[in-house]
Amino acid sequence: MTGVPASAARRGAVPKPKTASTVRPVSLWNIANILTMVRLLLVPAFVLLMVAEDGHDPAWRSFAWAAFTVAMITDLFDGELARRYDLVTDFGKIADPIADKAIMGAALICLSALSDLPWWVTGVILFRELGITLLRFWVIRHGVIPASRGGKLKTLAQGVAVGMYVLALTGPLATARWWAMAVAVVLTVVTGLDYVRQAVVLRRAGLAAEKATPTSKAAPTSSGTSSRTPSSASSPSSPSSASSAPAASGRDGGRDGERDGDGEGDNAGPAGNTGNSGSAENAGNKRKAGGEGS
């Protein structure tokens, strides 16, 4: 058996078998992972720029804002590039969320340590981010909760608000950044609660599916057993039925051929003594048909 259809072999067209070598391996040093590593390296650089000159020098804060902005921009592009060009790796799956939380957490902690941002704001945002990470591990075997529009708005609001606090702003801009941070905190809480709801629903659905799985597997077994029982009892190859059967007539031979040869009853002999030859010919037809399909 070559696995090539007989019609294709007669025409001379033999298809080439598909091999696993056609799957392109993804290199660790791809553009998505490089952007993630750059964002990780920017975290200590950002912290050093934030605390330079007691942390309140406008020039150093501007450099810190530039580092923070570059980190947030790489966050927007690395995931999109990985999905679009099939560059997803295990390193990226682990390093990307770590880099996201590292740069945001470093910025919030630095701002609160410099008395520019209340500690309760930092606590609420960090508690939400760490809690969502734990929820992901809680439901990971049941499925993955996709990113929602609210979550993307939350990330954007946090980036804008924290970026405005990193800059040494005064006057109306200082008031505007307070409102931007208020919007970010509200979105953080609302999307966090929605994520908890989705995680609970996903876990309940997963547990219900696991409980229903054994029942669905047992049903075909019982039906299959019951369906095999009458067929074995009424098997035409039983010795008792063969020994008790009288000499078949031409019509009986044709009917036996219909049952045993899937519509090949016409091959039975016209006389009673040729009924067995009709059955033998039907058996030969069945063997030939089976050979073509295998």
CSV table of N, CA, C and O in Angstrom, one decimal, residues 192-242:
chain,number,residue,atom,x,y,z
A,192,GLY,N,-11.5,45.5,36.3
A,192,GLY,CA,-11.1,44.5,37.2
A,192,GLY,C,-12.3,43.6,37.7
A,192,GLY,O,-12.2,42.4,37.7
A,193,LEU,N,-13.4,44.3,38.1
A,193,LEU,CA,-14.6,43.6,38.5
A,193,LEU,C,-15.2,42.7,37.4
A,193,LEU,O,-15.6,41.6,37.6
A,194,ASP,N,-15.2,43.3,36.2
A,194,ASP,CA,-15.7,42.6,35.0
A,194,ASP,C,-14.8,41.3,34.7
A,194,ASP,O,-15.3,40.3,34.4
A,195,TYR,N,-13.5,41.5,34.9
A,195,TYR,CA,-12.6,40.3,34.7
A,195,TYR,C,-12.9,39.2,35.7
A,195,TYR,O,-12.9,38.0,35.4
A,196,VAL,N,-13.1,39.6,37.0
A,196,VAL,CA,-13.5,38.6,38.0
A,196,VAL,C,-14.7,37.9,37.6
A,196,VAL,O,-14.8,36.7,37.7
A,197,ARG,N,-15.8,38.6,37.1
A,197,ARG,CA,-17.0,38.0,36.7
A,197,ARG,C,-16.8,37.0,35.6
A,197,ARG,O,-17.3,35.9,35.6
A,198,GLN,N,-16.0,37.4,34.6
A,198,GLN,CA,-15.7,36.5,33.5
A,198,GLN,C,-14.9,35.3,33.9
A,198,GLN,O,-15.2,34.1,33.4
A,199,ALA,N,-14.0,35.4,34.8
A,199,ALA,CA,-13.2,34.3,35.3
A,199,ALA,C,-14.1,33.3,36.1
A,199,ALA,O,-14.0,32.1,35.9
A,200,VAL,N,-15.0,33.8,36.9
A,200,VAL,CA,-15.9,32.9,37.6
A,200,VAL,C,-16.8,32.2,36.7
A,200,VAL,O,-17.0,30.9,36.8
A,201,VAL,N,-17.4,32.8,35.7
A,201,VAL,CA,-18.2,32.2,34.7
A,201,VAL,C,-17.5,31.1,33.9
A,201,VAL,O,-17.9,30.0,33.6
A,202,LEU,N,-16.2,31.5,33.5
A,202,LEU,CA,-15.4,30.5,32.7
A,202,LEU,C,-15.1,29.3,33.5
A,202,LEU,O,-15.1,28.2,33.1
A,203,ARG,N,-14.8,29.5,34.8
A,203,ARG,CA,-14.4,28.4,35.7
A,203,ARG,C,-15.6,27.5,35.9
A,203,ARG,O,-15.5,26.2,35.9
A,204,ARG,N,-16.8,28.1,36.1
A,204,ARG,CA,-18.0,27.2,36.3
A,204,ARG,C,-18.3,26.4,35.1
A,204,ARG,O,-18.7,25.3,35.2
A,205,ALA,N,-18.2,27.1,33.9
A,205,ALA,CA,-18.5,26.4,32.7
A,205,ALA,C,-17.5,25.2,32.5
A,205,ALA,O,-17.8,24.1,32.0
A,206,GLY,N,-16.2,25.5,32.8
A,206,GLY,CA,-15.2,24.4,32.7
A,206,GLY,C,-15.5,23.2,33.6
A,206,GLY,O,-15.4,22.1,33.2
A,207,LEU,N,-15.8,23.5,34.8
A,207,LEU,CA,-16.1,22.4,35.8
A,207,LEU,C,-17.4,21.7,35.4
A,207,LEU,O,-17.4,20.4,35.5
A,208,ALA,N,-18.4,22.4,34.9
A,208,ALA,CA,-19.6,21.7,34.4
A,208,ALA,C,-19.3,20.8,33.2
A,208,ALA,O,-19.8,19.7,33.1
A,209,ALA,N,-18.4,21.3,32.3
A,209,ALA,CA,-18.1,20.4,31.1
A,209,ALA,C,-17.3,19.2,31.6
A,209,ALA,O,-17.4,18.1,31.0
A,210,GLU,N,-16.4,19.3,32.6
A,210,GLU,CA,-15.7,18.2,33.1
A,210,GLU,C,-16.6,17.1,33.7
A,210,GLU,O,-16.4,15.9,33.6
A,211,LYS,N,-17.6,17.6,34.4
A,211,LYS,CA,-18.6,16.7,35.1
A,211,LYS,C,-19.4,16.0,34.0
A,211,LYS,O,-19.8,14.8,34.2
A,212,ALA,N,-19.8,16.7,32.9
A,212,ALA,CA,-20.6,16.1,31.9
A,212,ALA,C,-19.8,15.2,31.0
A,212,ALA,O,-20.4,14.4,30.2
A,213,THR,N,-18.5,15.2,30.9
A,213,THR,CA,-17.7,14.4,30.0
A,213,THR,C,-17.9,12.9,30.3
A,213,THR,O,-18.1,12.2,29.3
A,214,PRO,N,-17.8,12.4,31.5
A,214,PRO,CA,-18.0,10.9,31.7
A,214,PRO,C,-19.3,10.4,31.2
A,214,PRO,O,-19.4,9.3,30.7
A,215,THR,N,-20.4,11.2,31.4
A,215,THR,CA,-21.7,10.8,31.0
A,215,THR,C,-21.8,10.6,29.5
A,215,THR,O,-22.4,9.7,29.0
A,216,SER,N,-21.3,11.6,28.8
A,216,SER,CA,-21.3,11.6,27.3
A,216,SER,C,-20.5,10.4,26.8
A,216,SER,O,-20.8,9.9,25.7
A,217,LYS,N,-19.4,10.0,27.5
A,217,LYS,CA,-18.6,8.9,27.0
A,217,LYS,C,-19.3,7.5,27.3
A,217,LYS,O,-19.1,6.6,26.5
A,218,ALA,N,-20.1,7.4,28.3
A,218,ALA,CA,-20.7,6.2,28.7
A,218,ALA,C,-21.9,5.8,27.8
A,218,ALA,O,-22.2,4.7,27.6
A,219,ALA,N,-22.6,6.9,27.2
A,219,ALA,CA,-23.8,6.6,26.4
A,219,ALA,C,-23.5,5.8,25.2
A,219,ALA,O,-24.2,4.8,24.9
A,220,PRO,N,-22.5,6.1,24.4
A,220,PRO,CA,-22.2,5.3,23.2
A,220,PRO,C,-21.8,3.9,23.5
A,220,PRO,O,-22.1,3.0,22.7
A,221,THR,N,-21.2,3.7,24.7
A,221,THR,CA,-20.8,2.3,25.0
A,221,THR,C,-22.0,1.4,25.2
A,221,THR,O,-22.0,0.3,24.7
A,222,SER,N,-23.0,1.9,25.9
A,222,SER,CA,-24.2,1.1,26.2
A,222,SER,C,-24.9,0.8,24.9
A,222,SER,O,-25.4,-0.3,24.6
A,223,SER,N,-25.1,1.9,24.0
A,223,SER,CA,-25.8,1.7,22.8
A,223,SER,C,-25.0,0.8,21.9
A,223,SER,O,-25.6,0.0,21.1
A,224,GLY,N,-23.7,0.9,21.9
A,224,GLY,CA,-22.9,0.0,21.0
A,224,GLY,C,-23.0,-1.4,21.4
A,224,GLY,O,-23.1,-2.3,20.6
A,225,THR,N,-23.1,-1.7,22.8
A,225,THR,CA,-23.2,-3.1,23.2
A,225,THR,C,-24.6,-3.6,22.8
A,225,THR,O,-24.7,-4.8,22.4
A,226,SER,N,-25.6,-2.8,23.0
A,226,SER,CA,-26.9,-3.3,22.6
A,226,SER,C,-27.1,-3.5,21.1
A,226,SER,O,-27.8,-4.4,20.7
A,227,SER,N,-26.4,-2.7,20.3
A,227,SER,CA,-26.5,-2.9,18.9
A,227,SER,C,-25.7,-4.1,18.4
A,227,SER,O,-26.0,-4.7,17.4
A,228,ARG,N,-24.7,-4.5,19.1
A,228,ARG,CA,-23.9,-5.6,18.7
A,228,ARG,C,-24.6,-7.0,19.1
A,228,ARG,O,-24.4,-8.0,18.5
A,229,THR,N,-25.4,-6.9,20.1
A,229,THR,CA,-26.0,-8.2,20.6
A,229,THR,C,-26.9,-8.8,19.6
A,229,THR,O,-26.8,-10.0,19.3
A,230,PRO,N,-27.9,-8.1,19.0
A,230,PRO,CA,-28.7,-8.8,18.0
A,230,PRO,C,-28.0,-9.2,16.8
A,230,PRO,O,-28.3,-10.2,16.1
A,231,SER,N,-27.0,-8.4,16.4
A,231,SER,CA,-26.3,-8.8,15.2
A,231,SER,C,-25.5,-10.1,15.3
A,231,SER,O,-25.4,-10.9,14.4
A,232,SER,N,-24.9,-10.3,16.5
A,232,SER,CA,-24.2,-11.6,16.8
A,232,SER,C,-25.2,-12.7,16.9
A,232,SER,O,-24.9,-13.9,16.5
A,233,ALA,N,-26.4,-12.5,17.4
A,233,ALA,CA,-27.4,-13.5,17.5
A,233,ALA,C,-27.9,-14.0,16.2
A,233,ALA,O,-28.3,-15.1,16.0
A,234,SER,N,-28.0,-13.0,15.3
A,234,SER,CA,-28.6,-13.3,14.0
A,234,SER,C,-27.6,-13.4,12.9
A,234,SER,O,-27.8,-13.2,11.7
A,235,SER,N,-26.3,-13.8,13.3
A,235,SER,CA,-25.3,-13.9,12.3
A,235,SER,C,-25.5,-15.0,11.3
A,235,SER,O,-25.8,-16.1,11.8
A,236,PRO,N,-25.5,-14.8,10.0
A,236,PRO,CA,-25.7,-15.8,9.0
A,236,PRO,C,-24.6,-16.9,9.0
A,236,PRO,O,-24.8,-18.0,8.4
A,237,SER,N,-23.4,-16.6,9.6
A,237,SER,CA,-22.4,-17.6,9.6
A,237,SER,C,-22.4,-18.5,10.8
A,237,SER,O,-21.4,-19.2,11.0
A,238,SER,N,-23.5,-18.5,11.5
A,238,SER,CA,-23.6,-19.4,12.7
A,238,SER,C,-23.6,-20.9,12.2
A,238,SER,O,-24.3,-21.2,11.3
A,239,PRO,N,-22.9,-21.8,12.9
A,239,PRO,CA,-22.9,-23.2,12.4
A,239,PRO,C,-24.3,-23.8,12.5
A,239,PRO,O,-24.6,-24.6,11.6
A,240,SER,N,-25.1,-23.5,13.5
A,240,SER,CA,-26.4,-24.1,13.6
A,240,SER,C,-27.3,-23.7,12.5
A,240,SER,O,-28.0,-24.5,11.9
A,241,SER,N,-27.2,-22.4,12.1
A,241,SER,CA,-28.1,-22.0,11.0
A,241,SER,C,-27.6,-22.6,9.7
A,241,SER,O,-28.4,-22.9,8.8
A,242,ALA,N,-26.3,-22.8,9.5
A,242,ALA,CA,-25.8,-23.3,8.3
A,242,ALA,C,-26.2,-24.8,8.2
A,242,ALA,O,-26.5,-25.3,7.1
